[in-house]
Amino acid sequence: MVDNLTAVGEADVLAVAVKPQDAAALLDEIGPKVPADKLVISLCAGLTTGFFNRRLPEGTPVVRVMTNTPALVDQAMSAISAGTHATGEHLALAEEMFTPLGATVRVPESQQDAVTALSGSGPAYFYLLVEAMVDAGILLGLPRQVAHELIVQTAIGSAVMLRDSGEHPVKLREAVTSPAGTTISAIRELENHGVRAAMLAALEAARDRARELAAQSE
């Protein structure tokens, strides 16, 4: 295994992917050895490019990226932001690196904590929803494997329709919702139990936690 200082010397681009609370110690170790013209990409939740700039040689270009676990199947969503010394060329290089893992989007760094809450942690929300729907299928008498297959394929199909149709999710939902039908009965229960409000509160809490992690790492 290559040690950190050797990696700094050999790498064309440095990608820092550690827990936020471990980043300062790592940068203290490698910072003096990082050439000021070498691109550093941060994948550390909550940590600003300023956090890196204060621990790296003056002028080091830093790009902040928040990706997610679907990168494992080349279906990631990666949000990319430029630090003070990063140029359009640096952003383009980061996009070139992350596009093979899925989709990319450029956002102002001020929006990265919101990105962390929405797409960075987002897969976990979907897994929780799928888990709950599979349990509901079992409650209704379906075998677990059948319920799982039904929900996973429904999730995939719905996501593809959202992406490819360009339609607002409300319009797609309304297309499934008949007057006095089964779908509207289910949606009424979801609304009565505050699912929408819970999602808003959950993402706000995730955003706030990203900010807390940054503050604790200073």
PDB file of C-alpha atoms in Angstrom, residues 138-218:
ATOM      1  CA  ILE A 138     -45.580  -8.621   3.484  1.00  0.00           C
ATOM      2  CA  LEU A 139     -48.350  -7.236   5.693  1.00  0.00           C
ATOM      3  CA  LEU A 140     -50.679  -7.494   2.703  1.00  0.00           C
ATOM      4  CA  GLY A 141     -49.761 -11.149   2.180  1.00  0.00           C
ATOM      5  CA  LEU A 142     -47.020 -11.070  -0.441  1.00  0.00           C
ATOM      6  CA  PRO A 143     -43.827 -13.130  -0.104  1.00  0.00           C
ATOM      7  CA  ARG A 144     -40.824 -10.959   0.773  1.00  0.00           C
ATOM      8  CA  GLN A 145     -38.966 -11.647  -2.476  1.00  0.00           C
ATOM      9  CA  VAL A 146     -42.015 -10.844  -4.592  1.00  0.00           C
ATOM     10  CA  ALA A 147     -42.629  -7.620  -2.661  1.00  0.00           C
ATOM     11  CA  HIS A 148     -38.967  -6.679  -3.077  1.00  0.00           C
ATOM     12  CA  GLU A 149     -39.002  -7.275  -6.843  1.00  0.00           C
ATOM     13  CA  LEU A 150     -42.239  -5.327  -7.257  1.00  0.00           C
ATOM     14  CA  ILE A 151     -40.958  -2.294  -5.376  1.00  0.00           C
ATOM     15  CA  VAL A 152     -37.433  -2.210  -6.820  1.00  0.00           C
ATOM     16  CA  GLN A 153     -38.675  -2.372 -10.413  1.00  0.00           C
ATOM     17  CA  THR A 154     -41.371   0.193  -9.657  1.00  0.00           C
ATOM     18  CA  ALA A 155     -38.705   2.508  -8.231  1.00  0.00           C
ATOM     19  CA  ILE A 156     -36.462   2.054 -11.276  1.00  0.00           C
ATOM     20  CA  GLY A 157     -39.318   2.628 -13.717  1.00  0.00           C
ATOM     21  CA  SER A 158     -40.550   5.694 -11.859  1.00  0.00           C
ATOM     22  CA  ALA A 159     -37.056   7.203 -11.741  1.00  0.00           C
ATOM     23  CA  VAL A 160     -36.535   6.645 -15.467  1.00  0.00           C
ATOM     24  CA  MET A 161     -39.908   8.259 -16.235  1.00  0.00           C
ATOM     25  CA  LEU A 162     -38.996  11.271 -14.108  1.00  0.00           C
ATOM     26  CA  ARG A 163     -35.640  11.627 -15.837  1.00  0.00           C
ATOM     27  CA  ASP A 164     -36.686  10.965 -19.419  1.00  0.00           C
ATOM     28  CA  SER A 165     -40.148  12.554 -19.582  1.00  0.00           C
ATOM     29  CA  GLY A 166     -39.142  15.940 -18.215  1.00  0.00           C
ATOM     30  CA  GLU A 167     -42.543  16.125 -16.527  1.00  0.00           C
ATOM     31  CA  HIS A 168     -43.104  17.572 -13.066  1.00  0.00           C
ATOM     32  CA  PRO A 169     -43.530  14.802 -10.472  1.00  0.00           C
ATOM     33  CA  VAL A 170     -46.959  16.173  -9.599  1.00  0.00           C
ATOM     34  CA  LYS A 171     -48.150  15.559 -13.167  1.00  0.00           C
ATOM     35  CA  LEU A 172     -46.789  12.013 -13.166  1.00  0.00           C
ATOM     36  CA  ARG A 173     -48.394  11.321  -9.800  1.00  0.00           C
ATOM     37  CA  GLU A 174     -51.735  12.679 -10.967  1.00  0.00           C
ATOM     38  CA  ALA A 175     -51.596  10.340 -13.975  1.00  0.00           C
ATOM     39  CA  VAL A 176     -51.716   7.406 -11.536  1.00  0.00           C
ATOM     40  CA  THR A 177     -54.354   8.948  -9.278  1.00  0.00           C
ATOM     41  CA  SER A 178     -57.947   8.209 -10.319  1.00  0.00           C
ATOM     42  CA  PRO A 179     -60.976   9.816  -8.629  1.00  0.00           C
ATOM     43  CA  ALA A 180     -62.050   7.776  -5.583  1.00  0.00           C
ATOM     44  CA  GLY A 181     -59.395   5.188  -6.437  1.00  0.00           C
ATOM     45  CA  THR A 182     -56.798   3.215  -4.534  1.00  0.00           C
ATOM     46  CA  THR A 183     -53.926   5.633  -5.113  1.00  0.00           C
ATOM     47  CA  ILE A 184     -55.660   8.704  -3.694  1.00  0.00           C
ATOM     48  CA  SER A 185     -56.680   6.682  -0.646  1.00  0.00           C
ATOM     49  CA  ALA A 186     -53.033   5.802  -0.039  1.00  0.00           C
ATOM     50  CA  ILE A 187     -51.836   9.368  -0.651  1.00  0.00           C
ATOM     51  CA  ARG A 188     -54.394  10.701   1.824  1.00  0.00           C
ATOM     52  CA  GLU A 189     -52.914   8.451   4.500  1.00  0.00           C
ATOM     53  CA  LEU A 190     -49.373   9.530   3.635  1.00  0.00           C
ATOM     54  CA  GLU A 191     -50.366  13.187   3.914  1.00  0.00           C
ATOM     55  CA  ASN A 192     -52.304  12.571   7.138  1.00  0.00           C
ATOM     56  CA  HIS A 193     -49.178  11.017   8.648  1.00  0.00           C
ATOM     57  CA  GLY A 194     -47.005  13.957   7.662  1.00  0.00           C
ATOM     58  CA  VAL A 195     -44.711  12.237   5.174  1.00  0.00           C
ATOM     59  CA  ARG A 196     -44.079  15.444   3.215  1.00  0.00           C
ATOM     60  CA  ALA A 197     -43.380  17.494   6.346  1.00  0.00           C
ATOM     61  CA  ALA A 198     -41.130  14.749   7.703  1.00  0.00           C
ATOM     62  CA  MET A 199     -39.059  14.807   4.506  1.00  0.00           C
ATOM     63  CA  LEU A 200     -38.626  18.577   4.699  1.00  0.00           C
ATOM     64  CA  ALA A 201     -37.549  18.348   8.333  1.00  0.00           C
ATOM     65  CA  ALA A 202     -35.217  15.417   7.656  1.00  0.00           C
ATOM     66  CA  LEU A 203     -33.310  17.168   4.886  1.00  0.00           C
ATOM     67  CA  GLU A 204     -33.031  20.340   6.922  1.00  0.00           C
ATOM     68  CA  ALA A 205     -31.575  18.277   9.783  1.00  0.00           C
ATOM     69  CA  ALA A 206     -29.063  16.665   7.410  1.00  0.00           C
ATOM     70  CA  ARG A 207     -28.035  20.087   6.081  1.00  0.00           C
ATOM     71  CA  ASP A 208     -27.547  21.377   9.631  1.00  0.00           C
ATOM     72  CA  ARG A 209     -25.475  18.323  10.568  1.00  0.00           C
ATOM     73  CA  ALA A 210     -23.171  18.940   7.600  1.00  0.00           C
ATOM     74  CA  ARG A 211     -22.562  22.431   8.948  1.00  0.00           C
ATOM     75  CA  GLU A 212     -21.913  21.054  12.428  1.00  0.00           C
ATOM     76  CA  LEU A 213     -19.324  18.612  11.081  1.00  0.00           C
ATOM     77  CA  ALA A 214     -17.501  21.479   9.413  1.00  0.00           C
ATOM     78  CA  ALA A 215     -17.524  23.539  12.605  1.00  0.00           C
ATOM     79  CA  GLN A 216     -16.262  20.618  14.692  1.00  0.00           C
ATOM     80  CA  SER A 217     -13.385  20.019  12.283  1.00  0.00           C
ATOM     81  CA  GLU A 218     -11.990  23.547  12.506  1.00  0.00           C
TER      82      GLU A 218
END
